[in-house]
């Protein structure tokens, strides 16, 4: 049985209880982060902590994140659950006001803080060689997708729509342009140029995205940050998606159209290799 963290305590997962009045449960009033673990070490930890603070600030949750404290909890959970490869999920909600009310509870209401581990193979999966299939789905999420909130119902519905159509994931569409995947940022490659949507409130500012674009720079690859249409994606030479737990995943089919050769492409492969090398060096 896993040991999880709840509000200062390490407890067996079946003893971790949260109130039915918790704002996270009643209003999806909370934020989260997912940090990847490889060889028992954390990838991109500081990026996740910075984004966590930003998400809290944007929701007007008055809380100062303590990096050292959270680093200790992450490491402790990795050790106690003996995680070699996988993820640490962290969630903070506006806490338990003791009743249901649209107005925020008093500012001194303690947040609910939950962290748990998930074991998952990160390096050397079959996705690296086979790639993923996606279908396009209208993006019906709210207008602040830059905040990493726990209201993930629409991405979950879109993922299921994709699975029903025989695909692995959905690429979400707004006004004919791709925003991102259900839980990843989206990229195409055309004539050697990497194209990915620019940062705004329309997409999550991926920690992996930032690192992968830095890798592209190191490799002297050309990057264009702008929205791209689904038709451009059909006609691309390559496509891929990035996320903490997937690194860079090749996309080999979009709406039934083969992307390029229909196999993972060289740009994505090179980026993945450099991303892993750089981030393993910096892992803590
Ligand atoms: N998802 N876009 C969305 C909508 C996401 O949910 C995620 C992350 C990303 C990629 O961000 P990052 O590179 O920082 O992981 C982009 C996480 C992994 C999840 O929900 O499990």
Short mmCIF file of C-alpha atoms and ligand atoms in Angstrom, two decimals:
data_model
loop_
_atom_site.label_atom_id
_atom_site.label_comp_id
_atom_site.label_asym_id
_atom_site.label_seq_id
_atom_site.Cartn_x
_atom_site.Cartn_y
_atom_site.Cartn_z
CA UNK A 1 0.00 0.00 0.00
CA UNK A 2 1.20 3.49 -0.84
CA UNK A 3 2.17 6.07 1.71
CA UNK A 4 0.66 9.42 0.78
CA UNK A 5 0.99 12.92 2.23
CA UNK A 6 -1.97 14.85 3.63
CA UNK A 7 -1.69 18.18 5.44
CA UNK A 8 1.63 17.53 7.13
CA UNK A 9 1.32 13.79 7.73
CA UNK A 10 2.55 10.70 5.93
CA UNK A 11 -0.28 8.16 6.05
CA UNK A 12 -1.33 4.91 4.34
CA UNK A 13 -3.51 5.78 1.31
CA UNK A 14 -6.65 4.26 2.88
CA UNK A 15 -6.31 6.52 5.93
CA UNK A 16 -6.04 9.80 3.99
CA UNK A 17 -9.45 11.46 4.38
CA UNK A 18 -10.63 14.84 3.09
CA UNK A 19 -13.88 16.62 4.08
CA UNK A 20 -16.95 16.51 1.82
CA UNK A 21 -17.00 20.33 2.21
CA UNK A 22 -13.53 20.70 0.75
CA UNK A 23 -13.51 23.43 -1.93
CA UNK A 24 -11.63 21.07 -4.22
CA UNK A 25 -14.47 18.54 -4.05
CA UNK A 26 -17.40 21.01 -4.32
CA UNK A 27 -15.96 23.69 -6.67
CA UNK A 28 -12.83 22.14 -8.28
CA UNK A 29 -11.22 25.04 -6.41
CA UNK A 30 -7.65 23.85 -6.42
CA UNK A 31 -4.46 23.58 -8.40
CA UNK A 32 -2.06 20.73 -9.08
CA UNK A 33 1.34 19.78 -10.43
CA UNK A 34 2.76 16.53 -11.74
CA UNK A 35 6.51 16.06 -11.37
CA UNK A 36 8.27 13.17 -13.08
CA UNK A 37 10.67 10.84 -11.28
CA UNK A 38 13.47 9.02 -13.11
CA UNK A 39 16.13 7.01 -11.27
CA UNK A 40 14.46 8.19 -8.07
CA UNK A 41 15.18 11.85 -8.96
CA UNK A 42 12.86 14.75 -9.71
CA UNK A 43 12.76 16.29 -13.19
CA UNK A 44 12.13 20.03 -13.56
CA UNK A 45 11.18 20.46 -9.89
CA UNK A 46 11.79 24.21 -9.70
CA UNK A 47 9.68 24.89 -12.78
CA UNK A 48 6.77 23.03 -11.20
CA UNK A 49 7.13 24.95 -7.95
CA UNK A 50 7.18 28.30 -9.77
CA UNK A 51 4.07 27.41 -11.78
CA UNK A 52 2.31 26.18 -8.64
CA UNK A 53 2.86 29.57 -7.00
CA UNK A 54 1.61 31.32 -10.14
CA UNK A 55 -1.54 29.14 -10.30
CA UNK A 56 -2.30 29.88 -6.62
CA UNK A 57 -1.79 33.61 -7.17
CA UNK A 58 -4.08 33.63 -10.23
CA UNK A 59 -6.87 31.96 -8.18
CA UNK A 60 -6.27 34.47 -5.34
CA UNK A 61 -5.34 31.67 -2.97
CA UNK A 62 -3.15 33.51 -0.50
CA UNK A 63 -0.35 31.02 0.14
CA UNK A 64 3.43 31.22 -0.11
CA UNK A 65 4.83 27.97 -1.42
CA UNK A 66 7.82 26.69 0.56
CA UNK A 67 10.21 25.09 -1.96
CA UNK A 68 12.40 23.34 0.63
CA UNK A 69 9.45 21.89 2.52
CA UNK A 70 7.85 20.57 -0.67
CA UNK A 71 11.17 19.18 -1.93
CA UNK A 72 11.47 17.22 1.32
CA UNK A 73 7.93 15.84 0.93
CA UNK A 74 8.58 14.84 -2.70
CA UNK A 75 11.82 13.07 -1.76
CA UNK A 76 10.29 11.42 1.26
CA UNK A 77 7.43 9.99 -0.85
CA UNK A 78 9.88 8.72 -3.48
CA UNK A 79 11.88 7.00 -0.73
CA UNK A 80 8.95 5.61 1.26
CA UNK A 81 7.27 4.21 -1.87
CA UNK A 82 10.53 3.11 -3.46
CA UNK A 83 9.83 4.90 -6.76
CA UNK A 84 12.39 4.48 -9.54
CA UNK A 85 10.27 5.81 -12.44
CA UNK A 86 6.91 7.53 -12.13
CA UNK A 87 5.26 10.73 -11.02
CA UNK A 88 4.47 12.73 -7.92
CA UNK A 89 1.02 14.30 -7.98
CA UNK A 90 0.56 17.40 -5.82
CA UNK A 91 -2.75 19.13 -5.19
CA UNK A 92 -3.59 22.20 -3.13
CA UNK A 93 -7.20 23.32 -2.63
CA UNK A 94 -8.73 26.34 -0.91
CA UNK A 95 -9.53 24.05 2.00
CA UNK A 96 -12.61 23.18 4.00
CA UNK A 97 -14.95 26.05 4.99
CA UNK A 98 -17.29 23.59 6.79
CA UNK A 99 -20.21 24.31 4.45
CA UNK A 100 -20.98 25.06 0.79
CA UNK A 101 -20.75 28.72 -0.19
CA UNK A 102 -19.75 30.37 -3.49
CA UNK A 103 -17.90 33.11 -1.60
CA UNK A 104 -14.33 32.23 -0.59
CA UNK A 105 -13.79 31.16 3.02
CA UNK A 106 -11.74 33.42 5.34
CA UNK A 107 -8.12 33.77 4.23
CA UNK A 108 -6.82 31.91 7.28
CA UNK A 109 -8.68 28.72 6.26
CA UNK A 110 -5.89 26.12 5.91
CA UNK A 111 -5.35 24.77 2.40
CA UNK A 112 -5.78 21.06 1.79
CA UNK A 113 -2.41 19.75 0.62
CA UNK A 114 -2.19 16.26 -0.89
CA UNK A 115 0.73 14.51 -2.54
CA UNK A 116 0.94 10.94 -3.79
CA UNK A 117 3.17 8.83 -6.01
CA UNK A 118 2.25 6.99 -9.20
CA UNK A 119 4.57 4.34 -10.60
CA UNK A 120 4.90 4.46 -14.37
CA UNK A 121 7.53 3.54 -16.90
CA UNK A 122 8.88 6.84 -18.24
CA UNK A 123 11.94 5.88 -20.31
CA UNK A 124 11.89 3.23 -23.05
CA UNK A 125 8.13 2.90 -23.60
CA UNK A 126 6.67 1.59 -26.87
CA UNK A 127 5.25 5.08 -27.58
CA UNK A 128 8.79 6.26 -28.43
CA UNK A 129 8.94 3.87 -31.39
CA UNK A 130 5.26 3.52 -32.31
CA UNK A 131 3.97 7.04 -31.68
CA UNK A 132 0.42 8.11 -30.84
CA UNK A 133 -2.75 8.74 -32.84
CA UNK A 134 -4.83 11.84 -32.14
CA UNK A 135 -8.20 13.18 -33.27
CA UNK A 136 -9.30 16.81 -33.21
CA UNK A 137 -12.03 17.82 -30.76
CA UNK A 138 -13.51 21.29 -30.17
CA UNK A 139 -11.84 22.93 -27.16
CA UNK A 140 -14.70 23.63 -24.75
CA UNK A 141 -12.57 24.39 -21.68
CA UNK A 142 -12.76 27.67 -19.79
CA UNK A 143 -10.70 30.72 -20.75
CA UNK A 144 -7.88 30.38 -18.18
CA UNK A 145 -6.10 27.24 -19.30
CA UNK A 146 -2.82 28.80 -18.21
CA UNK A 147 -3.85 28.06 -14.61
CA UNK A 148 -3.26 24.42 -13.69
CA UNK A 149 -6.60 23.85 -11.95
CA UNK A 150 -8.07 20.47 -11.05
CA UNK A 151 -11.17 21.05 -13.19
CA UNK A 152 -10.22 18.45 -15.79
CA UNK A 153 -13.64 17.20 -16.82
CA UNK A 154 -13.52 18.46 -20.38
CA UNK A 155 -10.02 17.05 -21.09
CA UNK A 156 -11.25 13.76 -19.64
CA UNK A 157 -14.33 13.76 -21.94
CA UNK A 158 -12.14 14.62 -24.93
CA UNK A 159 -9.73 11.80 -24.08
CA UNK A 160 -12.65 9.36 -24.00
CA UNK A 161 -13.98 10.67 -27.33
CA UNK A 162 -10.53 10.02 -28.80
CA UNK A 163 -10.45 6.50 -27.39
CA UNK A 164 -13.92 5.76 -28.75
CA UNK A 165 -12.61 6.78 -32.19
CA UNK A 166 -9.66 4.39 -31.86
CA UNK A 167 -7.11 7.13 -31.12
CA UNK A 168 -4.89 7.72 -28.08
CA UNK A 169 -5.56 11.38 -27.40
CA UNK A 170 -7.36 14.49 -28.62
CA UNK A 171 -5.87 17.69 -30.00
CA UNK A 172 -8.18 20.48 -28.91
CA UNK A 173 -9.36 23.02 -31.48
CA UNK A 174 -10.34 26.66 -31.17
CA UNK A 175 -11.45 28.63 -34.28
CA UNK A 176 -9.76 26.08 -36.54
CA UNK A 177 -6.45 26.27 -34.65
CA UNK A 178 -4.93 23.66 -32.35
CA UNK A 179 -4.59 24.81 -28.76
CA UNK A 180 -2.96 21.74 -27.15
CA UNK A 181 -3.54 18.08 -26.26
CA UNK A 182 -5.76 17.00 -23.37
CA UNK A 183 -2.73 16.91 -21.06
CA UNK A 184 0.19 17.97 -23.23
CA UNK A 185 1.43 20.75 -25.51
CA UNK A 186 1.23 20.23 -29.29
CA UNK A 187 3.87 20.75 -32.01
CA UNK A 188 4.27 20.23 -35.73
CA UNK A 189 7.42 20.27 -37.86
CA UNK A 190 7.40 21.58 -41.43
CA UNK A 191 10.52 21.95 -43.61
CA UNK A 192 12.70 21.61 -40.50
CA UNK A 193 10.83 24.34 -38.62
CA UNK A 194 9.15 23.55 -35.28
CA UNK A 195 5.77 25.24 -34.88
CA UNK A 196 3.94 25.42 -31.55
CA UNK A 197 1.24 27.73 -30.22
CA UNK A 198 2.52 30.85 -28.46
CA UNK A 199 1.95 31.27 -24.71
CA UNK A 200 -1.31 32.94 -23.65
CA UNK A 201 -4.33 32.15 -21.47
CA UNK A 202 -5.37 29.60 -24.14
CA UNK A 203 -2.86 26.92 -23.13
CA UNK A 204 -0.96 25.59 -20.15
CA UNK A 205 2.58 26.95 -20.03
CA UNK A 206 4.25 23.54 -20.03
CA UNK A 207 7.44 23.03 -18.05
CA UNK A 208 8.47 20.43 -20.63
CA UNK A 209 7.61 22.87 -23.44
CA UNK A 210 10.04 25.43 -22.03
CA UNK A 211 12.83 22.88 -21.69
CA UNK A 212 12.21 21.33 -25.13
CA UNK A 213 12.30 24.76 -26.80
CA UNK A 214 15.61 25.45 -25.02
CA UNK A 215 16.88 22.12 -26.40
CA UNK A 216 15.73 23.15 -29.90
CA UNK A 217 17.81 26.31 -29.52
CA UNK A 218 20.87 24.28 -28.45
CA UNK A 219 20.39 22.14 -31.56
CA UNK A 220 20.06 25.33 -33.66
CA UNK A 221 16.60 24.28 -34.83
CA UNK A 222 14.22 26.98 -36.02
CA UNK A 223 11.14 27.54 -33.81
CA UNK A 224 8.00 29.49 -34.66
CA UNK A 225 5.64 30.17 -31.73
CA UNK A 226 2.24 30.76 -33.31
CA UNK A 227 -1.14 29.04 -33.64
CA UNK A 228 -1.30 26.39 -36.40
CA UNK A 229 -4.38 24.98 -38.12
CA UNK A 230 -5.40 21.34 -38.14
CA UNK A 231 -4.87 21.34 -41.94
CA UNK A 232 -1.27 22.43 -41.41
CA UNK A 233 -0.94 19.56 -38.96
CA UNK A 234 -2.28 17.06 -41.54
CA UNK A 235 0.34 18.30 -44.01
CA UNK A 236 3.23 18.44 -41.51
CA UNK A 237 6.41 16.38 -41.85
CA UNK A 238 6.26 15.47 -38.15
CA UNK A 239 4.21 16.11 -35.06
CA UNK A 240 4.78 15.55 -31.37
CA UNK A 241 3.45 16.42 -27.93
CA UNK A 242 5.24 17.27 -24.69
CA UNK A 243 4.37 16.73 -21.03
CA UNK A 244 6.19 16.04 -17.79
CA UNK A 245 5.43 12.32 -17.83
CA UNK A 246 5.61 11.82 -21.61
CA UNK A 247 8.68 14.00 -22.36
CA UNK A 248 8.25 14.27 -26.17
CA UNK A 249 5.81 11.79 -27.65
CA UNK A 250 5.64 11.35 -31.44
CA UNK A 251 2.20 11.87 -33.04
CA UNK A 252 1.97 9.68 -36.15
CA UNK A 253 -1.67 10.09 -37.14
CA UNK A 254 -4.14 13.01 -36.92
CA UNK A 255 -7.84 12.46 -37.74
CA UNK A 256 -6.88 9.34 -39.68
CA UNK A 257 -4.22 11.16 -41.75
CA UNK A 258 -0.68 9.81 -41.53
CA UNK A 259 1.75 12.52 -40.43
CA UNK A 260 4.79 12.47 -42.76
CA UNK A 261 5.98 8.89 -43.06
CA UNK A 262 3.56 7.75 -40.36
CA UNK A 263 6.53 6.99 -38.10
CA UNK A 264 8.21 9.02 -35.34
CA UNK A 265 10.32 11.74 -36.99
CA UNK A 266 13.98 12.77 -36.58
CA UNK A 267 13.32 16.22 -35.08
CA UNK A 268 11.19 14.82 -32.26
CA UNK A 269 13.67 11.99 -31.68
CA UNK A 270 16.64 14.37 -31.41
CA UNK A 271 14.74 16.67 -29.07
CA UNK A 272 13.70 13.79 -26.86
CA UNK A 273 17.29 12.53 -26.58
CA UNK A 274 18.67 15.96 -25.67
CA UNK A 275 15.75 16.69 -23.32
CA UNK A 276 16.45 13.48 -21.39
CA UNK A 277 20.22 14.12 -21.28
CA UNK A 278 19.84 17.73 -20.08
CA UNK A 279 17.11 17.00 -17.55
CA UNK A 280 18.78 13.92 -16.09
CA UNK A 281 21.91 16.02 -15.52
CA UNK A 282 19.82 18.62 -13.69
CA UNK A 283 17.54 16.17 -11.81
CA UNK A 284 17.49 16.55 -8.01
N1 LIG B 1 -0.52 17.61 -17.76
N2 LIG B 1 -1.20 21.11 -21.37
C1 LIG B 1 -2.08 20.58 -20.50
C2 LIG B 1 -3.52 20.88 -20.69
C3 LIG B 1 -1.63 19.76 -19.45
O1 LIG B 1 -2.51 19.22 -18.58
C4 LIG B 1 -0.23 19.48 -19.33
C5 LIG B 1 0.31 18.64 -18.21
C6 LIG B 1 0.65 20.05 -20.27
C7 LIG B 1 2.12 19.83 -20.22
O2 LIG B 1 2.71 20.54 -19.14
P1 LIG B 1 4.05 20.01 -18.44
O3 LIG B 1 5.07 19.90 -19.51
O4 LIG B 1 4.37 21.06 -17.47
O5 LIG B 1 3.72 18.66 -17.83
C8 LIG B 1 0.13 20.87 -21.27
C9 LIG B 1 -0.09 16.79 -16.64
C10 LIG B 1 1.14 16.00 -16.91
C11 LIG B 1 -1.28 15.94 -16.16
O6 LIG B 1 -2.35 16.51 -16.10
O7 LIG B 1 -1.11 14.78 -15.84
#
